[in-house]
Amino acid sequence: MSEDQSSEPSAVAEGSGANGTAQRTKGVDSARRALQILLQFTESTPELTLENVLDAHGISVPSAYRYISLLREMDLIEEREKGRFVLSPQVLKLAHAAEATFDYQALAQPFLDRLAEQTGESALYLRRVNDSAVCIAIAESDHPISISFRPGQPLPLHSGAAAKLLLSALSPSKLNQYLQRVGPTMSKQARKRLESDLDAIRDSGYAESAGEVDQGVWASAAAIRSQGSVVGAVTVVAPAYRLDEAHRAQIIESVRGVANELQRAFNSRALE
């Protein structure tokens, strides 16, 4: 009997056992092991080595190479450097397909409409897509202003209240990778200031900015969490010249309130 066969018990294909746990499908031990290796990749573990695979699964070196080769053949992982493997861009198709089953725009729009009405300013819902912040939905005020964030338009994660909220949610390793990629466009002083901002934003789940994306535009943003992870940010943008202290305070309160309501809606939807 091979290592693959002996390491996996046989079971029926469907249903649950007497104790309520899902039973294993027969004859797919190798496929199961390959998928288990694929699922080792997480936000906090964006790359794996052969040693990681061996430690996690207790298999031989030839077996580990065979599973890794299969995942590479299917273009699900790639070798970034000698002996270090990462997910390939092909996996993004799966992520986008999963997101397509959850219509964030349709769910967020009524909340944004109400937020724009409450504040008299434009309200947006943003999500992170790879290295960009993307506007998913927008509710324009009766006197809209010209802003860079438009539906579907990707913009950097390190500028603007909502974008920096999304950036602050990255794991330390992913954040460092992002900062390395944008490093040539950012001075050491700017990076240090950004990292300080992100620490405060991460703790509070709230951010403000002034003129970071569009000159003369102030923004207030609050994070949206679903199942424990930041899935987006609600923001209100307004020209600084027409904001007094009382209006700013009212916008901040409204943004936080609507963000909490939308978060509850997202979590309720996820449980359906």
C-alpha atoms as an extended CHARMM CRD file, in Angstrom:
* protein
*
       272  EXT
         1         1  MET       CA              0.0000000000        0.0000000000        0.0000000000  PROA      1               0.0000000000
         2         2  SER       CA              1.3220000000        3.4370000000       -0.8830000000  PROA      2               0.0000000000
         3         3  GLU       CA              2.0080000000        6.2290000000        1.5870000000  PROA      3               0.0000000000
         4         4  ASP       CA             -0.9580000000        8.1970000000        0.2310000000  PROA      4               0.0000000000
         5         5  GLN       CA             -3.3710000000        5.3000000000        0.6780000000  PROA      5               0.0000000000
         6         6  SER       CA             -2.2090000000        4.2960000000        4.1300000000  PROA      6               0.0000000000
         7         7  SER       CA             -2.3500000000        7.8240000000        5.5130000000  PROA      7               0.0000000000
         8         8  GLU       CA             -6.0060000000        8.4160000000        4.6880000000  PROA      8               0.0000000000
         9         9  PRO       CA             -8.9320000000        6.2830000000        5.9770000000  PROA      9               0.0000000000
        10        10  SER       CA            -11.5480000000        5.2480000000        3.4420000000  PROA      10              0.0000000000
        11        11  ALA       CA            -15.1300000000        6.4790000000        3.7360000000  PROA      11              0.0000000000
        12        12  VAL       CA            -18.3760000000        6.9220000000        1.8740000000  PROA      12              0.0000000000
        13        13  ALA       CA            -18.7740000000        9.7260000000       -0.6120000000  PROA      13              0.0000000000
        14        14  GLU       CA            -21.5560000000       11.8150000000        0.8860000000  PROA      14              0.0000000000
        15        15  GLY       CA            -23.4560000000       12.6060000000        4.0420000000  PROA      15              0.0000000000
        16        16  SER       CA            -22.4340000000       12.6340000000        7.6800000000  PROA      16              0.0000000000
        17        17  GLY       CA            -21.4480000000        9.9520000000       10.0950000000  PROA      17              0.0000000000
        18        18  ALA       CA            -23.3190000000        9.0050000000       13.2460000000  PROA      18              0.0000000000
        19        19  ASN       CA            -21.4750000000       11.6740000000       15.2320000000  PROA      19              0.0000000000
        20        20  GLY       CA            -22.5320000000       14.4190000000       12.7780000000  PROA      20              0.0000000000
        21        21  THR       CA            -19.1070000000       14.9230000000       11.2210000000  PROA      21              0.0000000000
        22        22  ALA       CA            -18.6210000000       14.9220000000        7.4600000000  PROA      22              0.0000000000
        23        23  GLN       CA            -17.3120000000       11.6440000000        6.1000000000  PROA      23              0.0000000000
        24        24  ARG       CA            -14.4520000000       11.3830000000        3.6420000000  PROA      24              0.0000000000
        25        25  THR       CA            -14.8310000000       10.6140000000       -0.0320000000  PROA      25              0.0000000000
        26        26  LYS       CA            -13.2680000000        7.3660000000       -1.2610000000  PROA      26              0.0000000000
        27        27  GLY       CA            -10.4360000000        7.2020000000       -3.7460000000  PROA      27              0.0000000000
        28        28  VAL       CA             -9.3190000000       10.8390000000       -3.6630000000  PROA      28              0.0000000000
        29        29  ASP       CA             -6.5260000000       10.7420000000       -1.0890000000  PROA      29              0.0000000000
        30        30  SER       CA             -3.9710000000       12.3710000000       -3.3910000000  PROA      30              0.0000000000
        31        31  ALA       CA             -6.3720000000       15.1210000000       -4.4350000000  PROA      31              0.0000000000
        32        32  ARG       CA             -7.2710000000       15.7190000000       -0.8010000000  PROA      32              0.0000000000
        33        33  ARG       CA             -3.6200000000       16.0520000000        0.1790000000  PROA      33              0.0000000000
        34        34  ALA       CA             -2.9010000000       18.4850000000       -2.6600000000  PROA      34              0.0000000000
        35        35  LEU       CA             -5.8610000000       20.6270000000       -1.6070000000  PROA      35              0.0000000000
        36        36  GLN       CA             -4.7480000000       20.5050000000        2.0250000000  PROA      36              0.0000000000
        37        37  ILE       CA             -1.3780000000       21.8860000000        0.9400000000  PROA      37              0.0000000000
        38        38  LEU       CA             -3.0900000000       24.5970000000       -1.0990000000  PROA      38              0.0000000000
        39        39  LEU       CA             -5.1330000000       25.5730000000        1.9640000000  PROA      39              0.0000000000
        40        40  GLN       CA             -1.9530000000       26.0430000000        3.9760000000  PROA      40              0.0000000000
        41        41  PHE       CA             -1.6140000000       29.4160000000        2.2490000000  PROA      41              0.0000000000
        42        42  THR       CA             -3.2100000000       32.1350000000        4.3450000000  PROA      42              0.0000000000
        43        43  GLU       CA             -2.9100000000       35.8880000000        4.7270000000  PROA      43              0.0000000000
        44        44  SER       CA             -0.3860000000       35.3520000000        7.5130000000  PROA      44              0.0000000000
        45        45  THR       CA              1.3980000000       32.5660000000        5.5660000000  PROA      45              0.0000000000
        46        46  PRO       CA              1.6150000000       33.8490000000        1.9870000000  PROA      46              0.0000000000
        47        47  GLU       CA              4.4540000000       31.5160000000        1.0230000000  PROA      47              0.0000000000
        48        48  LEU       CA              5.4670000000       27.9460000000        1.8120000000  PROA      48              0.0000000000
        49        49  THR       CA              8.6830000000       25.9530000000        1.6890000000  PROA      49              0.0000000000
        50        50  LEU       CA              9.1380000000       22.2180000000        1.2730000000  PROA      50              0.0000000000
        51        51  GLU       CA              9.8890000000       22.0440000000        4.9960000000  PROA      51              0.0000000000
        52        52  ASN       CA              6.5270000000       23.6910000000        5.7950000000  PROA      52              0.0000000000
        53        53  VAL       CA              4.7320000000       21.0230000000        3.7850000000  PROA      53              0.0000000000
        54        54  LEU       CA              6.6940000000       18.1770000000        5.3730000000  PROA      54              0.0000000000
        55        55  ASP       CA              6.0910000000       19.4670000000        8.8920000000  PROA      55              0.0000000000
        56        56  ALA       CA              2.3590000000       19.9480000000        8.3630000000  PROA      56              0.0000000000
        57        57  HSD       CA              1.5670000000       16.6490000000        6.6620000000  PROA      57              0.0000000000
        58        58  GLY       CA              4.1670000000       14.1320000000        7.7870000000  PROA      58              0.0000000000
        59        59  ILE       CA              4.8020000000       12.8350000000        4.2690000000  PROA      59              0.0000000000
        60        60  SER       CA              7.9660000000       11.8810000000        2.4150000000  PROA      60              0.0000000000
        61        61  VAL       CA             10.0040000000       14.2980000000        0.3500000000  PROA      61              0.0000000000
        62        62  PRO       CA              9.0660000000       12.5980000000       -2.9630000000  PROA      62              0.0000000000
        63        63  SER       CA              5.3760000000       12.7830000000       -2.0550000000  PROA      63              0.0000000000
        64        64  ALA       CA              5.6380000000       16.4500000000       -1.1240000000  PROA      64              0.0000000000
        65        65  TYR       CA              7.3350000000       17.2430000000       -4.4360000000  PROA      65              0.0000000000
        66        66  ARG       CA              4.6530000000       15.3020000000       -6.3030000000  PROA      66              0.0000000000
        67        67  TYR       CA              1.8280000000       17.3420000000       -4.7450000000  PROA      67              0.0000000000
        68        68  ILE       CA              3.6900000000       20.6120000000       -5.2720000000  PROA      68              0.0000000000
        69        69  SER       CA              4.3190000000       19.6690000000       -8.9050000000  PROA      69              0.0000000000
        70        70  LEU       CA              0.6050000000       18.9860000000       -9.3990000000  PROA      70              0.0000000000
        71        71  LEU       CA             -0.3540000000       22.3730000000       -7.9620000000  PROA      71              0.0000000000
        72        72  ARG       CA              2.2260000000       24.0520000000      -10.2140000000  PROA      72              0.0000000000
        73        73  GLU       CA              0.9560000000       22.1090000000      -13.2280000000  PROA      73              0.0000000000
        74        74  MET       CA             -2.5570000000       23.4330000000      -12.5240000000  PROA      74              0.0000000000
        75        75  ASP       CA             -1.1040000000       26.9600000000      -12.2500000000  PROA      75              0.0000000000
        76        76  LEU       CA             -2.3500000000       27.3190000000       -8.6720000000  PROA      76              0.0000000000
        77        77  ILE       CA              1.0690000000       27.9820000000       -7.1590000000  PROA      77              0.0000000000
        78        78  GLU       CA              4.3940000000       29.1790000000       -8.5040000000  PROA      78              0.0000000000
        79        79  GLU       CA              7.9970000000       29.1450000000       -7.2920000000  PROA      79              0.0000000000
        80        80  ARG       CA              8.9860000000       32.7140000000       -6.4350000000  PROA      80              0.0000000000
        81        81  GLU       CA             12.5690000000       31.7650000000       -5.6530000000  PROA      81              0.0000000000
        82        82  LYS       CA             14.3980000000       28.5070000000       -5.0700000000  PROA      82              0.0000000000
        83        83  GLY       CA             12.3010000000       26.3660000000       -2.7290000000  PROA      83              0.0000000000
        84        84  ARG       CA              9.7310000000       29.0840000000       -1.8580000000  PROA      84              0.0000000000
        85        85  PHE       CA              6.2230000000       28.7730000000       -3.2540000000  PROA      85              0.0000000000
        86        86  VAL       CA              3.3850000000       31.3180000000       -3.4690000000  PROA      86              0.0000000000
        87        87  LEU       CA             -0.1280000000       31.3530000000       -4.8580000000  PROA      87              0.0000000000
        88        88  SER       CA             -0.3290000000       32.2260000000       -8.5430000000  PROA      88              0.0000000000
        89        89  PRO       CA             -2.5480000000       34.9500000000      -10.0410000000  PROA      89              0.0000000000
        90        90  GLN       CA             -4.8010000000       32.1240000000      -11.2530000000  PROA      90              0.0000000000
        91        91  VAL       CA             -6.1600000000       31.9070000000       -7.7080000000  PROA      91              0.0000000000
        92        92  LEU       CA             -7.5190000000       35.4500000000       -8.0510000000  PROA      92              0.0000000000
        93        93  LYS       CA            -10.1140000000       34.0840000000      -10.4760000000  PROA      93              0.0000000000
        94        94  LEU       CA            -11.4370000000       31.8800000000       -7.6880000000  PROA      94              0.0000000000
        95        95  ALA       CA            -11.4880000000       34.8150000000       -5.2830000000  PROA      95              0.0000000000
        96        96  HSD       CA            -13.3650000000       36.9910000000       -7.7790000000  PROA      96              0.0000000000
        97        97  ALA       CA            -15.8360000000       34.1680000000       -8.4390000000  PROA      97              0.0000000000
        98        98  ALA       CA            -16.4850000000       33.8540000000       -4.6980000000  PROA      98              0.0000000000
        99        99  GLU       CA            -16.9900000000       37.5980000000       -4.3670000000  PROA      99              0.0000000000
       100       100  ALA       CA            -19.4250000000       37.5470000000       -7.2770000000  PROA      100             0.0000000000
       101       101  THR       CA            -21.8450000000       35.5430000000       -5.1440000000  PROA      101             0.0000000000
       102       102  PHE       CA            -22.0360000000       38.4230000000       -2.6740000000  PROA      102             0.0000000000
       103       103  ASP       CA            -23.3410000000       41.6460000000       -4.2510000000  PROA      103             0.0000000000
       104       104  TYR       CA            -21.6560000000       44.2540000000       -2.0570000000  PROA      104             0.0000000000
       105       105  GLN       CA            -22.7950000000       47.1290000000       -4.2400000000  PROA      105             0.0000000000
       106       106  ALA       CA            -26.4710000000       46.2700000000       -4.0050000000  PROA      106             0.0000000000
       107       107  LEU       CA            -26.3020000000       45.7710000000       -0.2450000000  PROA      107             0.0000000000
       108       108  ALA       CA            -24.2750000000       48.9190000000        0.4190000000  PROA      108             0.0000000000
       109       109  GLN       CA            -26.1480000000       51.3450000000       -1.8380000000  PROA      109             0.0000000000
       110       110  PRO       CA            -29.1630000000       52.0710000000        0.4080000000  PROA      110             0.0000000000
       111       111  PHE       CA            -26.8510000000       52.7860000000        3.3360000000  PROA      111             0.0000000000
       112       112  LEU       CA            -24.7640000000       55.1590000000        1.2170000000  PROA      112             0.0000000000
       113       113  ASP       CA            -27.8800000000       56.9260000000       -0.0490000000  PROA      113             0.0000000000
       114       114  ARG       CA            -28.9690000000       57.5550000000        3.5280000000  PROA      114             0.0000000000
       115       115  LEU       CA            -25.4720000000       58.6480000000        4.5660000000  PROA      115             0.0000000000
       116       116  ALA       CA            -25.2960000000       61.1620000000        1.7060000000  PROA      116             0.0000000000
       117       117  GLU       CA            -28.7020000000       62.5060000000        2.7070000000  PROA      117             0.0000000000
       118       118  GLN       CA            -27.6870000000       62.8070000000        6.3820000000  PROA      118             0.0000000000
       119       119  THR       CA            -24.4280000000       64.6260000000        5.6880000000  PROA      119             0.0000000000
       120       120  GLY       CA            -25.2000000000       66.5060000000        2.4970000000  PROA      120             0.0000000000
       121       121  GLU       CA            -21.9580000000       65.1300000000        1.0320000000  PROA      121             0.0000000000
       122       122  SER       CA            -20.9420000000       62.2380000000       -1.2210000000  PROA      122             0.0000000000
       123       123  ALA       CA            -20.6720000000       58.7940000000        0.4010000000  PROA      123             0.0000000000
       124       124  LEU       CA            -18.6420000000       55.8540000000       -0.9480000000  PROA      124             0.0000000000
       125       125  TYR       CA            -18.0050000000       52.1980000000       -0.1840000000  PROA      125             0.0000000000
       126       126  LEU       CA            -14.4720000000       50.9550000000       -0.9800000000  PROA      126             0.0000000000
       127       127  ARG       CA            -12.8710000000       47.5370000000       -1.0200000000  PROA      127             0.0000000000
       128       128  ARG       CA             -9.2860000000       46.3790000000       -1.4580000000  PROA      128             0.0000000000
       129       129  VAL       CA             -8.4790000000       44.6170000000       -4.7380000000  PROA      129             0.0000000000
       130       130  ASN       CA             -4.8610000000       43.4360000000       -4.7350000000  PROA      130             0.0000000000
       131       131  ASP       CA             -2.7110000000       46.5670000000       -4.2770000000  PROA      131             0.0000000000
       132       132  SER       CA             -5.5440000000       49.0160000000       -4.8980000000  PROA      132             0.0000000000
       133       133  ALA       CA             -8.5290000000       50.5910000000       -3.1920000000  PROA      133             0.0000000000
       134       134  VAL       CA            -11.5500000000       50.4030000000       -5.4960000000  PROA      134             0.0000000000
       135       135  CYS       CA            -14.8330000000       52.2630000000       -5.1810000000  PROA      135             0.0000000000
       136       136  ILE       CA            -17.6470000000       49.6810000000       -5.2980000000  PROA      136             0.0000000000
       137       137  ALA       CA            -20.6130000000       52.0230000000       -4.7730000000  PROA      137             0.0000000000
       138       138  ILE       CA            -21.2290000000       55.7550000000       -4.4550000000  PROA      138             0.0000000000
       139       139  ALA       CA            -24.0620000000       58.0820000000       -3.4950000000  PROA      139             0.0000000000
       140       140  GLU       CA            -23.4780000000       61.6000000000       -4.7920000000  PROA      140             0.0000000000
       141       141  SER       CA            -24.5850000000       64.6730000000       -2.8820000000  PROA      141             0.0000000000
       142       142  ASP       CA            -26.8660000000       67.2970000000       -4.4370000000  PROA      142             0.0000000000
       143       143  HSD       CA            -23.7490000000       69.3820000000       -5.0450000000  PROA      143             0.0000000000
       144       144  PRO       CA            -21.1220000000       66.7690000000       -6.0270000000  PROA      144             0.0000000000
       145       145  ILE       CA            -17.4430000000       67.5110000000       -6.3290000000  PROA      145             0.0000000000
       146       146  SER       CA            -14.7950000000       66.1220000000       -8.6400000000  PROA      146             0.0000000000
       147       147  ILE       CA            -12.9670000000       63.2620000000       -6.9210000000  PROA      147             0.0000000000
       148       148  SER       CA            -10.5630000000       60.5670000000       -8.1040000000  PROA      148             0.0000000000
       149       149  PHE       CA            -12.4960000000       57.7030000000       -6.5380000000  PROA      149             0.0000000000
       150       150  ARG       CA            -15.0940000000       56.6290000000       -9.0910000000  PROA      150             0.0000000000
       151       151  PRO       CA            -16.7660000000       53.1920000000       -9.3340000000  PROA      151             0.0000000000
       152       152  GLY       CA            -14.2640000000       50.6290000000      -10.5870000000  PROA      152             0.0000000000
       153       153  GLN       CA            -11.3100000000       53.0300000000      -10.5560000000  PROA      153             0.0000000000
       154       154  PRO       CA             -8.3050000000       51.4970000000       -8.7140000000  PROA      154             0.0000000000
       155       155  LEU       CA             -6.2030000000       53.8810000000       -6.6320000000  PROA      155             0.0000000000
       156       156  PRO       CA             -3.2230000000       53.3390000000       -4.2830000000  PROA      156             0.0000000000
       157       157  LEU       CA             -3.8120000000       52.0360000000       -0.7730000000  PROA      157             0.0000000000
       158       158  HSD       CA             -1.5220000000       54.5130000000        0.9570000000  PROA      158             0.0000000000
       159       159  SER       CA             -3.4240000000       57.7340000000        0.2730000000  PROA      159             0.0000000000
       160       160  GLY       CA             -6.8100000000       58.7580000000        1.5950000000  PROA      160             0.0000000000
       161       161  ALA       CA             -8.7850000000       57.8580000000        4.7120000000  PROA      161             0.0000000000
       162       162  ALA       CA            -10.6700000000       54.8340000000        3.3500000000  PROA      162             0.0000000000
       163       163  ALA       CA             -7.7030000000       53.4720000000        1.4010000000  PROA      163             0.0000000000
       164       164  LYS       CA             -5.4330000000       53.6110000000        4.4510000000  PROA      164             0.0000000000
       165       165  LEU       CA             -8.1030000000       51.8300000000        6.4930000000  PROA      165             0.0000000000
       166       166  LEU       CA             -7.9300000000       48.9570000000        4.0150000000  PROA      166             0.0000000000
       167       167  LEU       CA             -4.1360000000       49.0410000000        4.0450000000  PROA      167             0.0000000000
       168       168  SER       CA             -4.0220000000       48.9550000000        7.8430000000  PROA      168             0.0000000000
       169       169  ALA       CA             -5.9020000000       45.6270000000        7.7940000000  PROA      169             0.0000000000
       170       170  LEU       CA             -3.1070000000       43.7960000000        5.9610000000  PROA      170             0.0000000000
       171       171  SER       CA             -0.9770000000       41.3350000000        7.8740000000  PROA      171             0.0000000000
       172       172  PRO       CA              2.5150000000       42.6040000000        8.7860000000  PROA      172             0.0000000000
       173       173  SER       CA              4.1230000000       40.5350000000        6.0200000000  PROA      173             0.0000000000
       174       174  LYS       CA              1.6860000000       41.6860000000        3.3400000000  PROA      174             0.0000000000
       175       175  LEU       CA              1.9630000000       45.2810000000        4.4860000000  PROA      175             0.0000000000
       176       176  ASN       CA              5.7460000000       45.0990000000        4.2630000000  PROA      176             0.0000000000
       177       177  GLN       CA              5.5160000000       43.5910000000        0.7720000000  PROA      177             0.0000000000
       178       178  TYR       CA              3.1960000000       46.3840000000       -0.3230000000  PROA      178             0.0000000000
       179       179  LEU       CA              5.4790000000       49.0730000000        1.0900000000  PROA      179             0.0000000000
       180       180  GLN       CA              8.4440000000       47.5080000000       -0.6750000000  PROA      180             0.0000000000
       181       181  ARG       CA              6.5730000000       47.5830000000       -3.9660000000  PROA      181             0.0000000000
       182       182  VAL       CA              5.6500000000       51.2570000000       -3.6290000000  PROA      182             0.0000000000
       183       183  GLY       CA              8.9680000000       52.1430000000       -2.0030000000  PROA      183             0.0000000000
       184       184  PRO       CA             10.4880000000       53.9220000000       -5.0230000000  PROA      184             0.0000000000
       185       185  THR       CA              7.6060000000       56.4170000000       -4.9830000000  PROA      185             0.0000000000
       186       186  MET       CA              7.8160000000       57.1620000000       -1.2580000000  PROA      186             0.0000000000
       187       187  SER       CA             10.5050000000       58.8640000000        0.8240000000  PROA      187             0.0000000000
       188       188  LYS       CA             11.7010000000       57.3120000000        4.0870000000  PROA      188             0.0000000000
       189       189  GLN       CA             10.0350000000       60.1270000000        5.9910000000  PROA      189             0.0000000000
       190       190  ALA       CA              6.7410000000       59.5770000000        4.1660000000  PROA      190             0.0000000000
       191       191  ARG       CA              6.8800000000       55.8310000000        4.8720000000  PROA      191             0.0000000000
       192       192  LYS       CA              7.5600000000       56.4410000000        8.5480000000  PROA      192             0.0000000000
       193       193  ARG       CA              4.6470000000       58.8640000000        8.7460000000  PROA      193             0.0000000000
       194       194  LEU       CA              2.3810000000       56.3780000000        6.9420000000  PROA      194             0.0000000000
       195       195  GLU       CA              3.3150000000       53.5270000000        9.2590000000  PROA      195             0.0000000000
       196       196  SER       CA              2.5350000000       55.7390000000       12.2610000000  PROA      196             0.0000000000
       197       197  ASP       CA             -0.8420000000       56.6320000000       10.7400000000  PROA      197             0.0000000000
       198       198  LEU       CA             -1.6190000000       52.9680000000       10.0900000000  PROA      198             0.0000000000
       199       199  ASP       CA             -0.9180000000       52.0210000000       13.7080000000  PROA      199             0.0000000000
       200       200  ALA       CA             -3.4760000000       54.5630000000       14.9320000000  PROA      200             0.0000000000
       201       201  ILE       CA             -6.0050000000       53.6230000000       12.2400000000  PROA      201             0.0000000000
       202       202  ARG       CA             -5.6540000000       49.9160000000       13.0030000000  PROA      202             0.0000000000
       203       203  ASP       CA             -6.4270000000       50.5190000000       16.6740000000  PROA      203             0.0000000000
       204       204  SER       CA             -9.4570000000       52.7500000000       16.0890000000  PROA      204             0.0000000000
       205       205  GLY       CA            -10.9840000000       51.3970000000       12.8690000000  PROA      205             0.0000000000
       206       206  TYR       CA            -11.4390000000       55.0270000000       11.8060000000  PROA      206             0.0000000000
       207       207  ALA       CA             -9.4830000000       57.4800000000        9.6590000000  PROA      207             0.0000000000
       208       208  GLU       CA             -9.5260000000       61.0500000000        8.3760000000  PROA      208             0.0000000000
       209       209  SER       CA             -7.5370000000       62.6700000000        5.6040000000  PROA      209             0.0000000000
       210       210  ALA       CA             -7.1900000000       66.1020000000        4.0570000000  PROA      210             0.0000000000
       211       211  GLY       CA             -5.9920000000       66.6400000000        0.5030000000  PROA      211             0.0000000000
       212       212  GLU       CA             -4.2560000000       63.2600000000        0.2670000000  PROA      212             0.0000000000
       213       213  VAL       CA             -6.0460000000       62.1030000000       -2.8890000000  PROA      213             0.0000000000
       214       214  ASP       CA             -7.6860000000       65.2700000000       -4.2240000000  PROA      214             0.0000000000
       215       215  GLN       CA             -6.5550000000       68.7580000000       -3.3150000000  PROA      215             0.0000000000
       216       216  GLY       CA             -8.8810000000       70.5550000000       -0.9120000000  PROA      216             0.0000000000
       217       217  VAL       CA            -10.9580000000       67.4330000000       -0.1750000000  PROA      217             0.0000000000
       218       218  TRP       CA            -11.4570000000       66.1600000000        3.3770000000  PROA      218             0.0000000000
       219       219  ALA       CA            -12.6000000000       62.6130000000        4.1140000000  PROA      219             0.0000000000
       220       220  SER       CA            -13.9260000000       60.6240000000        7.0570000000  PROA      220             0.0000000000
       221       221  ALA       CA            -13.9140000000       56.8130000000        6.8880000000  PROA      221             0.0000000000
       222       222  ALA       CA            -14.8100000000       53.8210000000        9.0520000000  PROA      222             0.0000000000
       223       223  ALA       CA            -14.0040000000       50.1370000000        8.5770000000  PROA      223             0.0000000000
       224       224  ILE       CA            -16.5220000000       47.4030000000        7.7760000000  PROA      224             0.0000000000
       225       225  ARG       CA            -15.7780000000       43.9660000000        9.2120000000  PROA      225             0.0000000000
       226       226  SER       CA            -17.3640000000       40.6610000000        8.2790000000  PROA      226             0.0000000000
       227       227  GLN       CA            -16.4870000000       37.3870000000        9.9580000000  PROA      227             0.0000000000
       228       228  GLY       CA            -13.6520000000       39.1430000000       11.7670000000  PROA      228             0.0000000000
       229       229  SER       CA            -11.9310000000       40.5750000000        8.6880000000  PROA      229             0.0000000000
       230       230  VAL       CA            -12.0360000000       44.0640000000        7.1920000000  PROA      230             0.0000000000
       231       231  VAL       CA            -14.0590000000       43.7490000000        3.9740000000  PROA      231             0.0000000000
       232       232  GLY       CA            -14.3530000000       47.4140000000        3.1240000000  PROA      232             0.0000000000
       233       233  ALA       CA            -14.6570000000       50.9900000000        4.2880000000  PROA      233             0.0000000000
       234       234  VAL       CA            -17.4190000000       53.5810000000        4.2460000000  PROA      234             0.0000000000
       235       235  THR       CA            -16.3100000000       57.1450000000        3.6270000000  PROA      235             0.0000000000
       236       236  VAL       CA            -17.7630000000       60.6080000000        3.1650000000  PROA      236             0.0000000000
       237       237  VAL       CA            -15.7850000000       63.1310000000        1.1140000000  PROA      237             0.0000000000
       238       238  ALA       CA            -16.3530000000       66.8720000000        1.0910000000  PROA      238             0.0000000000
       239       239  PRO       CA            -14.5580000000       70.0720000000        0.0830000000  PROA      239             0.0000000000
       240       240  ALA       CA            -12.8020000000       71.4210000000        3.1530000000  PROA      240             0.0000000000
       241       241  TYR       CA            -13.8960000000       74.9940000000        2.4490000000  PROA      241             0.0000000000
       242       242  ARG       CA            -17.5500000000       74.2900000000        3.2280000000  PROA      242             0.0000000000
       243       243  LEU       CA            -16.9760000000       72.3730000000        6.4590000000  PROA      243             0.0000000000
       244       244  ASP       CA            -17.0560000000       73.9650000000        9.8760000000  PROA      244             0.0000000000
       245       245  GLU       CA            -16.2490000000       72.0960000000       13.0730000000  PROA      245             0.0000000000
       246       246  ALA       CA            -19.8730000000       71.2140000000       13.7810000000  PROA      246             0.0000000000
       247       247  HSD       CA            -20.4190000000       69.8100000000       10.2870000000  PROA      247             0.0000000000
       248       248  ARG       CA            -17.2530000000       67.7150000000       10.5000000000  PROA      248             0.0000000000
       249       249  ALA       CA            -18.3890000000       66.2870000000       13.8380000000  PROA      249             0.0000000000
       250       250  GLN       CA            -21.7950000000       65.4430000000       12.3720000000  PROA      250             0.0000000000
       251       251  ILE       CA            -20.1860000000       63.6930000000        9.3910000000  PROA      251             0.0000000000
       252       252  ILE       CA            -17.8790000000       61.6710000000       11.6450000000  PROA      252             0.0000000000
       253       253  GLU       CA            -20.8010000000       60.5220000000       13.7970000000  PROA      253             0.0000000000
       254       254  SER       CA            -22.8850000000       59.6090000000       10.7310000000  PROA      254             0.0000000000
       255       255  VAL       CA            -20.0290000000       57.7080000000        9.0580000000  PROA      255             0.0000000000
       256       256  ARG       CA            -19.3960000000       55.6180000000       12.1570000000  PROA      256             0.0000000000
       257       257  GLY       CA            -23.0860000000       54.9570000000       12.6840000000  PROA      257             0.0000000000
       258       258  VAL       CA            -23.7760000000       53.8630000000        9.1080000000  PROA      258             0.0000000000
       259       259  ALA       CA            -20.5820000000       51.7740000000        9.0600000000  PROA      259             0.0000000000
       260       260  ASN       CA            -21.8330000000       49.8630000000       12.1060000000  PROA      260             0.0000000000
       261       261  GLU       CA            -25.2310000000       49.3150000000       10.4700000000  PROA      261             0.0000000000
       262       262  LEU       CA            -23.7060000000       48.1330000000        7.2070000000  PROA      262             0.0000000000
       263       263  GLN       CA            -21.3630000000       45.8380000000        9.1150000000  PROA      263             0.0000000000
       264       264  ARG       CA            -24.3380000000       44.2020000000       10.8120000000  PROA      264             0.0000000000
       265       265  ALA       CA            -26.0410000000       43.8200000000        7.4370000000  PROA      265             0.0000000000
       266       266  PHE       CA            -22.9630000000       42.1740000000        5.9210000000  PROA      266             0.0000000000
       267       267  ASN       CA            -22.6110000000       39.7820000000        8.8410000000  PROA      267             0.0000000000
       268       268  SER       CA            -26.2920000000       38.8630000000        8.7090000000  PROA      268             0.0000000000
       269       269  ARG       CA            -26.0100000000       38.2030000000        4.9750000000  PROA      269             0.0000000000
       270       270  ALA       CA            -22.9140000000       36.0540000000        5.4500000000  PROA      270             0.0000000000
       271       271  LEU       CA            -24.8160000000       33.8300000000        7.9010000000  PROA      271             0.0000000000
       272       272  GLU       CA            -27.7200000000       33.1850000000        5.5170000000  PROA      272             0.0000000000
